[in-house]
Backbone as JSON, one array per atom type, in Angstrom:
{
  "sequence": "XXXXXXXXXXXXXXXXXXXXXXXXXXXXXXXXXXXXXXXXXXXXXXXXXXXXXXXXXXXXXXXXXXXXXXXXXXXXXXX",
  "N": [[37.77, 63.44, -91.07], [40.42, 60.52, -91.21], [43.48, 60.05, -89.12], [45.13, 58.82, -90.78], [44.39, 60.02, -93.18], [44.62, 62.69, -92.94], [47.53, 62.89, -92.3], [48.59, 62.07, -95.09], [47.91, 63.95, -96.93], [49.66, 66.3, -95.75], [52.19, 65.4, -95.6], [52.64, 66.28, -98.51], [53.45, 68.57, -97.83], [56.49, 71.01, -97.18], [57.56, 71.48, -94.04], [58.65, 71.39, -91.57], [61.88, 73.38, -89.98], [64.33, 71.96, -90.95], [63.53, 71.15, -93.52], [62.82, 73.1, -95.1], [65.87, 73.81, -95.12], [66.88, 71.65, -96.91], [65.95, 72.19, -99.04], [66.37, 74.62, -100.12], [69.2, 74.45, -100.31], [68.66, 72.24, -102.22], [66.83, 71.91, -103.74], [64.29, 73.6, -105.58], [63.82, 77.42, -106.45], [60.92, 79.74, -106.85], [59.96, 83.0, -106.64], [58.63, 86.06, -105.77], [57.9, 89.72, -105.01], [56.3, 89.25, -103.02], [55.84, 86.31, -102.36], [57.53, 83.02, -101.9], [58.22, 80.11, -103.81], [58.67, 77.03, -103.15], [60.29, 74.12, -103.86], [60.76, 70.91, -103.62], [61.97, 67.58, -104.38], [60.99, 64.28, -103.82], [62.36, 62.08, -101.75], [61.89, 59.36, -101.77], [60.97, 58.65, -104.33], [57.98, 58.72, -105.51], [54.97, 58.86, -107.19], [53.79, 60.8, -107.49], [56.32, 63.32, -107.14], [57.11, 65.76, -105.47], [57.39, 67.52, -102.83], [55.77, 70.71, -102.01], [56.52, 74.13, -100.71], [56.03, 77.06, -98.99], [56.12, 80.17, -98.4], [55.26, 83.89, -97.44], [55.76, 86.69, -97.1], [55.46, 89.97, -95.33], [54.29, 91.8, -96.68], [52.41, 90.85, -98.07], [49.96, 91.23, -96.57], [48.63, 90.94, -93.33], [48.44, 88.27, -90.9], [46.41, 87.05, -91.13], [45.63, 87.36, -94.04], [48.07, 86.03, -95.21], [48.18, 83.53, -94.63], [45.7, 82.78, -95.49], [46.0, 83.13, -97.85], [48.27, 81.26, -98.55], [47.23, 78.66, -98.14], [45.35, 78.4, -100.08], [47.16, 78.45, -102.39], [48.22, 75.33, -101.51], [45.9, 73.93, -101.7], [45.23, 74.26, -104.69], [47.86, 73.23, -105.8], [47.55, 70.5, -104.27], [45.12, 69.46, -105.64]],
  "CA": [[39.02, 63.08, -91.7], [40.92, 60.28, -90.27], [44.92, 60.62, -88.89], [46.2, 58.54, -92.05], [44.28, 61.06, -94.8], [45.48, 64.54, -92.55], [49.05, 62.48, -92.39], [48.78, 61.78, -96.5], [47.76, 65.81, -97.22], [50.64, 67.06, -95.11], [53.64, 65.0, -96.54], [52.83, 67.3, -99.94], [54.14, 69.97, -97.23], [57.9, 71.09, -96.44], [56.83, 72.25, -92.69], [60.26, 71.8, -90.88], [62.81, 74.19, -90.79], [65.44, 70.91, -91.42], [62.91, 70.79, -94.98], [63.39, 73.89, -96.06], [66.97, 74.06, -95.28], [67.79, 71.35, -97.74], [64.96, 73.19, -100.07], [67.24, 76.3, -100.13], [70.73, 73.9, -100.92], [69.18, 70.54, -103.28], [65.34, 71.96, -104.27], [64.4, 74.87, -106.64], [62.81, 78.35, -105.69], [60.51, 80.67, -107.43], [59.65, 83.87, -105.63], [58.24, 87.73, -105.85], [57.92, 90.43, -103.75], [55.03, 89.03, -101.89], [55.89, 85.33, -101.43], [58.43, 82.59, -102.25], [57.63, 78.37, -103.48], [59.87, 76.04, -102.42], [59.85, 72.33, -104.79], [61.79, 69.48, -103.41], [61.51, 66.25, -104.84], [60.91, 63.64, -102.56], [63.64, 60.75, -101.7], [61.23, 57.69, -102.16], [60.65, 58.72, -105.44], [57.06, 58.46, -105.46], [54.57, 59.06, -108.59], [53.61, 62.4, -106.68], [57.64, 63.73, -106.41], [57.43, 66.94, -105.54], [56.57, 68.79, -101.7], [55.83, 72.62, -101.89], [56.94, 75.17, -99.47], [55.39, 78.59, -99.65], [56.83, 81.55, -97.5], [54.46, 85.09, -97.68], [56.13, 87.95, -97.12], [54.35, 90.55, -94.55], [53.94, 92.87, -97.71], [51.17, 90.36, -98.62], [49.24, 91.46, -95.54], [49.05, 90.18, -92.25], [48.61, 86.77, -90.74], [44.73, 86.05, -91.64], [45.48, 86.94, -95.05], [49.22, 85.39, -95.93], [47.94, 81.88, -94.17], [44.34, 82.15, -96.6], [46.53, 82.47, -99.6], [48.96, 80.13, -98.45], [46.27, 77.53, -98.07], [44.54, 78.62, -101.21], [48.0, 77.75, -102.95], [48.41, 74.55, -101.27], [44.67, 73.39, -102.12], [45.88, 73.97, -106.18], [48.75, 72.61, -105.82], [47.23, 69.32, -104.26], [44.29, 69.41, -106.76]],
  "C": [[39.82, 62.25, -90.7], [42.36, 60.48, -90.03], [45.36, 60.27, -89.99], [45.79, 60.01, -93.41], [45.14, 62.2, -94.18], [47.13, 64.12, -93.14], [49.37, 62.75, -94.43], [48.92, 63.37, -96.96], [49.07, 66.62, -96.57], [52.24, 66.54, -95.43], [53.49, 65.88, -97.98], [53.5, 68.36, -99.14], [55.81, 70.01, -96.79], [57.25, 72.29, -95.01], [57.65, 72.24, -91.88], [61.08, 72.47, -91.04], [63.75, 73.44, -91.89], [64.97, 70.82, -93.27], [62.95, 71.99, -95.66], [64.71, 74.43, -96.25], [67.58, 73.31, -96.64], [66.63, 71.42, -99.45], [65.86, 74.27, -100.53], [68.6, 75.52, -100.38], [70.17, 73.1, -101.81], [67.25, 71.34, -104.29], [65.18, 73.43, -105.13], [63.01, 75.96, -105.88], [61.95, 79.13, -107.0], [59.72, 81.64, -106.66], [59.15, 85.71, -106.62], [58.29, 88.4, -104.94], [57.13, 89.81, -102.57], [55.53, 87.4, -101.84], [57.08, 84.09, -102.71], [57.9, 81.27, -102.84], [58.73, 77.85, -103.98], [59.23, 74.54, -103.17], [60.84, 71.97, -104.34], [61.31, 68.27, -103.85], [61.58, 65.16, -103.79], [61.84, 62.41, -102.89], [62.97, 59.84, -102.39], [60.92, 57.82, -103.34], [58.89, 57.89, -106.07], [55.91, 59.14, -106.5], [54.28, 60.69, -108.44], [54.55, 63.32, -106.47], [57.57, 65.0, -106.47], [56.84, 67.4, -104.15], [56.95, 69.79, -102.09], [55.93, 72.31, -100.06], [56.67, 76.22, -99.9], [55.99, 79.3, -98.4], [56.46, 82.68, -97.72], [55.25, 85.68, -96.69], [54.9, 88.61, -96.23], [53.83, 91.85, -95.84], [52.63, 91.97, -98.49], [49.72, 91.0, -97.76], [49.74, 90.58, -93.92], [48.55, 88.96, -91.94], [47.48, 86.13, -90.86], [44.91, 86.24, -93.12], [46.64, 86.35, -95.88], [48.62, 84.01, -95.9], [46.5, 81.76, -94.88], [45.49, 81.89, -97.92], [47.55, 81.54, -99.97], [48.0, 78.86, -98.47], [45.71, 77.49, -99.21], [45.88, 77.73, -102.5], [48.17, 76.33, -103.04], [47.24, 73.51, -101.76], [45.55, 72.77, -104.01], [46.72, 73.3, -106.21], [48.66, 70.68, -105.44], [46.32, 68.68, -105.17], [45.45, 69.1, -108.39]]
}
């Protein structure tokens, strides 16, 4: 995979705090006990407008299995 595709796959992500701060004031949430997703629409208004943000809860498990089902999300979500 070269730097531009990783780069292309990772703009679908809010991965800064600064991105989910204005996720949590201008973007919409939907959440459960076990984990939160974060939609912001993107400025450039691009045919794609929307980065996720996911946030798992430690009541999902711990950190090999929040970061599989966070990834598992993120897959669907790019698919």
């Amino acid at each position: 995979m070269s730097r531009g595709e990783a780069e292309r796959k990772k703009r679908g992500r809010l991965s800064r705090s600064g991105d989910f701060e204005r996720a949590y004031r201008e973007g919409r949430s939907h959440g459960n006990r076990f984990l939160v997703l974060y939609a912001f629409p993107r400025p450039d208004g691009e045919a794609d407008g929307v980065r996720l943000g996911i946030s798992a809860g430690r009541e999902l498990g711990g950190a090999v299995e929040r970061n599989s089902v966070k990834r598992a999300l993120r897959e669907v979500f790019r698919e």
